[in-house]
Structures are given as C-alpha cells and as structure tokens.
C-alpha cells in the first residue's frame, strides 16, 4: 500500500474546509472590533463614521497622517484599518502598510484596506504589490464596504492558525493546519 500524497491530502482538506465555510457564512459582529480610519479629509471621516455606525461599529479611531496612524496602532489593538491612498506629500497609504509590516505593529488578523478615489493604474498596481487585504474605490455603499470587510475577515480567520504557527517558526504545525 502506498503512502498518500500529502499535497493531495492538503488540497482535499482545503477544498472541504472551503465548502464548509461557503455553506456557513460567518456573521461579523462589528461592535466588537476596533477600527482605525486614516484619511486627511474631514468629510470622508464623517461619512465613514456614519457608514461604520450603520454596520454596528461603535469603536472607531481616526488619524489624518501616517505619524498619527502609527501612534494609534502602537497604543491600541486595531482590528481593521481603512486607509486613504493619498495621505501626505511624500507618503501614501501603501507607505503606511509597508511601515506597519516592517515594524510588525499589527496582529496577523488585522485587516488593512485601501479606500480611495485613486484610479491610476500605476498606483493600483503598487497597491497589489504591497498586498493590502482589499482595495475599495470611492464612492462606495455601506453594503459594498460590509461585503468586502466580511470577505477579508473570513479569509484572515481561515488562515489564522497557519499564520500563528508560521510567526512562531512552527512550520510543521503550519502544514498540518
């Protein structure tokens, strides 16, 4: 009797897990999550407050610049970061994401989403290279934001045990997960 192929076994397990996840969508309780909205425009911060409130979110921090955002991230256990692309003259939301990653400021489960009106292909490609959890173009509806956040949160939850194992250099455990 031959040994089963571990790659095939992992693929089959992943497919079964994906099917069970699709059948049982997780309802996200936004009231338990801490949001950080990074946007220099006062009007946009106000609109995000109303949108997030309509989704049930009641813990929302704000920052207008990268320095403010980094300070809040260091002081708080942020769950979701919604950042404008255009932040400062020499830096943008992708610079913020890069800084967070380099300094390991957020937990693995933190969702980072670029929320912007920026449509230039060069900048969108840059966003893909930095790998934010999502990129949402303005204007958007509360429903669109909620769907994108739900998807990003579910993805983070599905890979959390693998991420934890990898962060602790427990590679065999990560493969088993």
Tab-separated table of N, CA and C in Angstrom, residues 53-157:
chain	number	residue	atom	x	y	z
A	53	UNK	N	-21.063	53.071	11.591
A	53	UNK	CA	-22.123	53.025	12.601
A	53	UNK	C	-23.318	52.228	12.100
A	54	UNK	N	-23.669	52.401	10.832
A	54	UNK	CA	-24.802	51.661	10.263
A	54	UNK	C	-24.519	50.159	10.199
A	55	UNK	N	-23.241	49.788	10.216
A	55	UNK	CA	-22.847	48.378	10.211
A	55	UNK	C	-22.753	47.819	11.629
A	56	UNK	N	-22.925	48.682	12.631
A	56	UNK	CA	-22.848	48.241	14.018
A	56	UNK	C	-21.534	48.561	14.703
A	57	UNK	N	-20.594	49.155	13.982
A	57	UNK	CA	-19.298	49.502	14.572
A	57	UNK	C	-19.457	50.722	15.464
A	58	UNK	N	-18.923	50.633	16.675
A	58	UNK	CA	-19.013	51.774	17.585
A	58	UNK	C	-17.660	52.151	18.195
A	59	UNK	N	-16.608	51.451	17.790
A	59	UNK	CA	-15.258	51.774	18.264
A	59	UNK	C	-14.418	52.163	17.050
A	60	UNK	N	-14.326	53.476	16.824
A	60	UNK	CA	-13.630	53.973	15.636
A	60	UNK	C	-12.644	55.057	16.055
A	61	UNK	N	-11.386	54.859	15.688
A	61	UNK	CA	-10.328	55.845	15.900
A	61	UNK	C	-10.052	56.513	14.552
A	62	UNK	N	-9.486	57.716	14.602
A	62	UNK	CA	-9.190	58.438	13.368
A	62	UNK	C	-7.765	58.962	13.382
A	63	UNK	N	-7.175	59.029	12.191
A	63	UNK	CA	-5.862	59.639	12.004
A	63	UNK	C	-5.889	60.355	10.663
A	64	UNK	N	-5.150	61.462	10.592
A	64	UNK	CA	-5.107	62.225	9.345
A	64	UNK	C	-3.774	62.076	8.624
A	65	UNK	N	-2.752	61.614	9.350
A	65	UNK	CA	-1.411	61.464	8.780
A	65	UNK	C	-0.824	60.117	9.195
A	66	UNK	N	0.223	59.719	8.508
A	66	UNK	CA	0.860	58.437	8.804
A	66	UNK	C	1.389	58.393	10.233
A	67	UNK	N	2.018	59.465	10.677
A	67	UNK	CA	2.547	59.502	12.046
A	67	UNK	C	1.461	59.295	13.081
A	68	UNK	N	0.320	59.960	12.887
A	68	UNK	CA	-0.818	59.784	13.800
A	68	UNK	C	-1.301	58.336	13.777
A	69	UNK	N	-1.383	57.775	12.588
A	69	UNK	CA	-1.863	56.396	12.445
A	69	UNK	C	-0.932	55.423	13.158
A	70	UNK	N	0.366	55.560	12.945
A	70	UNK	CA	1.327	54.660	13.587
A	70	UNK	C	1.258	54.762	15.100
A	71	UNK	N	1.087	55.980	15.597
A	71	UNK	CA	0.962	56.180	17.039
A	71	UNK	C	-0.266	55.460	17.594
A	72	UNK	N	-1.396	55.590	16.924
A	72	UNK	CA	-2.627	54.920	17.375
A	72	UNK	C	-2.500	53.400	17.284
A	73	UNK	N	-1.840	52.922	16.244
A	73	UNK	CA	-1.659	51.479	16.077
A	73	UNK	C	-0.788	50.921	17.200
A	74	UNK	N	0.246	51.663	17.594
A	74	UNK	CA	1.123	51.211	18.672
A	74	UNK	C	0.410	51.199	20.019
A	75	UNK	N	-0.538	52.112	20.218
A	75	UNK	CA	-1.231	52.231	21.505
A	75	UNK	C	-2.458	51.344	21.616
A	76	UNK	N	-3.029	50.922	20.494
A	76	UNK	CA	-4.297	50.188	20.505
A	76	UNK	C	-4.174	48.885	19.724
A	77	UNK	N	-5.037	47.953	20.048
A	77	UNK	CA	-5.095	46.669	19.353
A	77	UNK	C	-6.117	46.802	18.222
A	78	UNK	N	-5.687	47.376	17.102
A	78	UNK	CA	-6.575	47.681	15.980
A	78	UNK	C	-6.958	46.399	15.243
A	79	UNK	N	-8.242	46.270	14.910
A	79	UNK	CA	-8.732	45.109	14.165
A	79	UNK	C	-8.823	45.379	12.670
A	80	UNK	N	-9.237	46.596	12.303
A	80	UNK	CA	-9.433	46.936	10.895
A	80	UNK	C	-8.895	48.343	10.637
A	81	UNK	N	-8.041	48.466	9.615
A	81	UNK	CA	-7.508	49.764	9.205
A	81	UNK	C	-8.061	50.074	7.820
A	82	UNK	N	-8.745	51.206	7.717
A	82	UNK	CA	-9.273	51.691	6.441
A	82	UNK	C	-8.486	52.956	6.109
A	83	UNK	N	-7.615	52.869	5.120
A	83	UNK	CA	-6.713	53.978	4.828
A	83	UNK	C	-6.933	54.545	3.436
A	84	UNK	N	-6.988	55.860	3.364
A	84	UNK	CA	-6.978	56.572	2.085
A	84	UNK	C	-5.617	56.336	1.436
A	85	UNK	N	-5.585	56.324	0.123
A	85	UNK	CA	-4.310	56.174	-0.591
A	85	UNK	C	-3.485	57.453	-0.458
A	86	UNK	N	-4.071	58.622	-0.778
A	86	UNK	CA	-3.360	59.903	-0.730
A	86	UNK	C	-3.378	60.456	0.687
A	87	UNK	N	-2.229	60.416	1.370
A	87	UNK	CA	-2.179	60.892	2.751
A	87	UNK	C	-1.311	62.130	2.914
A	88	UNK	N	-0.083	62.066	2.480
A	88	UNK	CA	0.854	63.165	2.677
A	88	UNK	C	1.626	63.393	1.391
A	89	UNK	N	2.378	64.462	1.367
A	89	UNK	CA	3.136	64.805	0.157
A	89	UNK	C	4.093	63.690	-0.253
A	90	UNK	N	4.818	63.152	0.680
A	90	UNK	CA	5.850	62.166	0.336
A	90	UNK	C	5.450	60.729	0.661
A	91	UNK	N	4.258	60.527	1.180
A	91	UNK	CA	3.859	59.180	1.589
A	91	UNK	C	2.382	58.951	1.287
A	92	UNK	N	2.020	57.685	1.232
A	92	UNK	CA	0.632	57.332	0.957
A	92	UNK	C	0.221	56.136	1.822
A	93	UNK	N	-0.993	55.659	1.609
A	93	UNK	CA	-1.499	54.538	2.389
A	93	UNK	C	-0.658	53.286	2.253
A	94	UNK	N	-0.019	53.110	1.097
A	94	UNK	CA	0.854	51.947	0.919
A	94	UNK	C	2.126	52.077	1.742
A	95	UNK	N	2.608	53.308	1.906
A	95	UNK	CA	3.756	53.526	2.794
A	95	UNK	C	3.373	53.168	4.229
A	96	UNK	N	2.160	53.515	4.617
A	96	UNK	CA	1.678	53.154	5.952
A	96	UNK	C	1.669	51.636	6.115
A	97	UNK	N	1.121	50.933	5.145
A	97	UNK	CA	1.078	49.473	5.202
A	97	UNK	C	2.488	48.887	5.278
A	98	UNK	N	3.390	49.409	4.469
A	98	UNK	CA	4.776	48.925	4.474
A	98	UNK	C	5.426	49.139	5.842
A	99	UNK	N	5.197	50.297	6.428
A	99	UNK	CA	5.762	50.610	7.745
A	99	UNK	C	5.198	49.675	8.818
A	100	UNK	N	3.906	49.418	8.757
A	100	UNK	CA	3.264	48.502	9.707
A	100	UNK	C	3.885	47.114	9.601
A	101	UNK	N	4.084	46.649	8.369
A	101	UNK	CA	4.668	45.315	8.160
A	101	UNK	C	6.117	45.267	8.625
A	102	UNK	N	6.920	46.280	8.256
A	102	UNK	CA	8.340	46.287	8.623
A	102	UNK	C	8.531	46.314	10.130
A	103	UNK	N	7.680	47.061	10.812
A	103	UNK	CA	7.810	47.192	12.263
A	103	UNK	C	6.959	46.180	13.026
A	104	UNK	N	6.245	45.325	12.292
A	104	UNK	CA	5.406	44.284	12.892
A	104	UNK	C	4.475	44.872	13.961
A	105	UNK	N	3.729	45.911	13.579
A	105	UNK	CA	2.902	46.644	14.532
A	105	UNK	C	1.513	46.057	14.737
A	106	UNK	N	1.048	45.248	13.797
A	106	UNK	CA	-0.317	44.718	13.895
A	106	UNK	C	-0.305	43.208	14.018
A	107	UNK	N	-1.362	42.705	14.610
A	107	UNK	CA	-1.535	41.254	14.680
A	107	UNK	C	-1.868	40.729	13.286
A	108	UNK	N	-1.679	39.439	13.094
A	108	UNK	CA	-1.911	38.819	11.789
A	108	UNK	C	-3.353	38.984	11.324
A	109	UNK	N	-4.284	39.035	12.248
A	109	UNK	CA	-5.703	39.089	11.887
A	109	UNK	C	-6.187	40.492	11.535
A	110	UNK	N	-5.331	41.505	11.682
A	110	UNK	CA	-5.735	42.869	11.340
A	110	UNK	C	-5.973	42.985	9.834
A	111	UNK	N	-7.110	43.554	9.476
A	111	UNK	CA	-7.454	43.779	8.071
A	111	UNK	C	-6.994	45.183	7.690
A	112	UNK	N	-6.275	45.297	6.571
A	112	UNK	CA	-5.830	46.594	6.056
A	112	UNK	C	-6.430	46.778	4.671
A	113	UNK	N	-7.273	47.800	4.543
A	113	UNK	CA	-7.944	48.060	3.276
A	113	UNK	C	-7.656	49.487	2.817
A	114	UNK	N	-7.265	49.625	1.554
A	114	UNK	CA	-7.120	50.940	0.935
A	114	UNK	C	-8.505	51.348	0.443
A	115	UNK	N	-8.968	52.513	0.896
A	115	UNK	CA	-10.279	53.039	0.498
A	115	UNK	C	-10.007	54.397	-0.139
A	116	UNK	N	-10.190	54.495	-1.460
A	116	UNK	CA	-9.726	55.693	-2.146
A	116	UNK	C	-10.458	55.950	-3.455
A	117	UNK	N	-10.314	57.158	-3.945
A	117	UNK	CA	-10.821	57.503	-5.273
A	117	UNK	C	-9.715	57.335	-6.316
A	118	UNK	N	-8.532	56.935	-5.877
A	118	UNK	CA	-7.369	56.766	-6.763
A	118	UNK	C	-7.622	55.655	-7.774
A	119	UNK	N	-7.581	56.027	-9.051
A	119	UNK	CA	-7.866	55.053	-10.107
A	119	UNK	C	-6.707	54.877	-11.091
A	120	UNK	N	-5.618	55.611	-10.906
A	120	UNK	CA	-4.491	55.492	-11.841
A	120	UNK	C	-3.889	54.094	-11.761
A	121	UNK	N	-3.727	53.480	-12.911
A	121	UNK	CA	-3.263	52.088	-12.991
A	121	UNK	C	-1.949	51.878	-12.245
A	122	UNK	N	-1.029	52.817	-12.357
A	122	UNK	CA	0.275	52.688	-11.705
A	122	UNK	C	0.110	52.530	-10.196
A	123	UNK	N	-0.782	53.314	-9.604
A	123	UNK	CA	-0.980	53.257	-8.159
A	123	UNK	C	-1.756	52.016	-7.736
A	124	UNK	N	-2.696	51.590	-8.556
A	124	UNK	CA	-3.446	50.371	-8.247
A	124	UNK	C	-2.503	49.172	-8.282
A	125	UNK	N	-1.601	49.140	-9.257
A	125	UNK	CA	-0.620	48.051	-9.342
A	125	UNK	C	0.293	48.072	-8.122
A	126	UNK	N	0.691	49.260	-7.686
A	126	UNK	CA	1.501	49.383	-6.475
A	126	UNK	C	0.784	48.825	-5.268
A	127	UNK	N	-0.519	49.047	-5.203
A	127	UNK	CA	-1.309	48.522	-4.088
A	127	UNK	C	-1.314	47.006	-4.108
A	128	UNK	N	-1.440	46.432	-5.277
A	128	UNK	CA	-1.441	44.973	-5.387
A	128	UNK	C	-0.101	44.412	-4.924
A	129	UNK	N	0.993	45.075	-5.282
A	129	UNK	CA	2.322	44.607	-4.887
A	129	UNK	C	2.519	44.655	-3.375
A	130	UNK	N	1.955	45.644	-2.702
A	130	UNK	CA	2.073	45.743	-1.249
A	130	UNK	C	1.125	44.788	-0.532
A	131	UNK	N	0.138	44.286	-1.237
A	131	UNK	CA	-0.807	43.284	-0.732
A	131	UNK	C	-1.647	43.744	0.457
A	132	UNK	N	-2.385	44.853	0.295
A	132	UNK	CA	-3.395	45.127	1.317
A	132	UNK	C	-4.466	44.044	1.209
A	133	UNK	N	-5.295	43.917	2.207
A	133	UNK	CA	-6.334	42.884	2.171
A	133	UNK	C	-7.394	43.182	1.122
A	134	UNK	N	-7.579	44.448	0.799
A	134	UNK	CA	-8.511	44.809	-0.264
A	134	UNK	C	-8.260	46.254	-0.674
A	135	UNK	N	-8.898	46.651	-1.769
A	135	UNK	CA	-8.763	47.984	-2.355
A	135	UNK	C	-10.162	48.371	-2.798
A	136	UNK	N	-10.771	49.355	-2.153
A	136	UNK	CA	-12.149	49.749	-2.436
A	136	UNK	C	-12.166	51.171	-2.981
A	137	UNK	N	-12.775	51.334	-4.152
A	137	UNK	CA	-12.835	52.648	-4.789
A	137	UNK	C	-14.026	53.460	-4.291
A	138	UNK	N	-13.778	54.760	-4.053
A	138	UNK	CA	-14.846	55.692	-3.709
A	138	UNK	C	-15.508	56.143	-4.999
A	139	UNK	N	-16.761	56.483	-4.996
A	139	UNK	CA	-17.700	56.313	-3.882
A	139	UNK	C	-18.139	54.851	-3.783
A	140	UNK	N	-18.546	54.459	-2.598
A	140	UNK	CA	-18.990	53.096	-2.366
A	140	UNK	C	-20.172	53.124	-1.410
A	141	UNK	N	-20.908	52.041	-1.363
A	141	UNK	CA	-22.050	51.941	-0.448
A	141	UNK	C	-21.611	51.231	0.828
A	142	UNK	N	-22.404	51.385	1.865
A	142	UNK	CA	-22.152	50.662	3.106
A	142	UNK	C	-22.195	49.161	2.879
A	143	UNK	N	-23.091	48.737	2.008
A	143	UNK	CA	-23.208	47.309	1.700
A	143	UNK	C	-21.938	46.791	1.025
A	144	UNK	N	-21.376	47.577	0.107
A	144	UNK	CA	-20.141	47.166	-0.572
A	144	UNK	C	-18.993	47.057	0.430
A	145	UNK	N	-18.884	48.035	1.329
A	145	UNK	CA	-17.834	48.002	2.347
A	145	UNK	C	-18.014	46.788	3.247
A	146	UNK	N	-19.239	46.555	3.687
A	146	UNK	CA	-19.523	45.426	4.572
A	146	UNK	C	-19.163	44.095	3.913
A	147	UNK	N	-19.542	43.922	2.660
A	147	UNK	CA	-19.227	42.669	1.950
A	147	UNK	C	-17.724	42.464	1.833
A	148	UNK	N	-17.006	43.523	1.505
A	148	UNK	CA	-15.554	43.401	1.334
A	148	UNK	C	-14.877	43.113	2.667
A	149	UNK	N	-15.352	43.789	3.729
A	149	UNK	CA	-14.771	43.533	5.048
A	149	UNK	C	-15.078	42.115	5.516
A	150	UNK	N	-16.321	41.675	5.328
A	150	UNK	CA	-16.693	40.308	5.714
A	150	UNK	C	-15.766	39.300	5.045
A	151	UNK	N	-15.537	39.483	3.763
A	151	UNK	CA	-14.690	38.561	2.997
A	151	UNK	C	-13.255	38.576	3.533
A	152	UNK	N	-12.713	39.758	3.777
A	152	UNK	CA	-11.339	39.868	4.271
A	152	UNK	C	-11.205	39.271	5.668
A	153	UNK	N	-12.190	39.508	6.521
A	153	UNK	CA	-12.154	38.969	7.883
A	153	UNK	C	-12.233	37.451	7.854
A	154	UNK	N	-13.130	36.903	7.044
A	154	UNK	CA	-13.239	35.438	6.935
A	154	UNK	C	-11.924	34.831	6.452
A	155	UNK	N	-11.307	35.460	5.475
A	155	UNK	CA	-10.036	34.955	4.952
A	155	UNK	C	-8.974	34.952	6.045
A	156	UNK	N	-8.899	36.028	6.813
A	156	UNK	CA	-7.924	36.104	7.907
A	156	UNK	C	-8.202	35.023	8.948
A	157	UNK	N	-9.484	34.800	9.276
A	157	UNK	CA	-9.843	33.787	10.267
A	157	UNK	C	-9.468	32.389	9.795
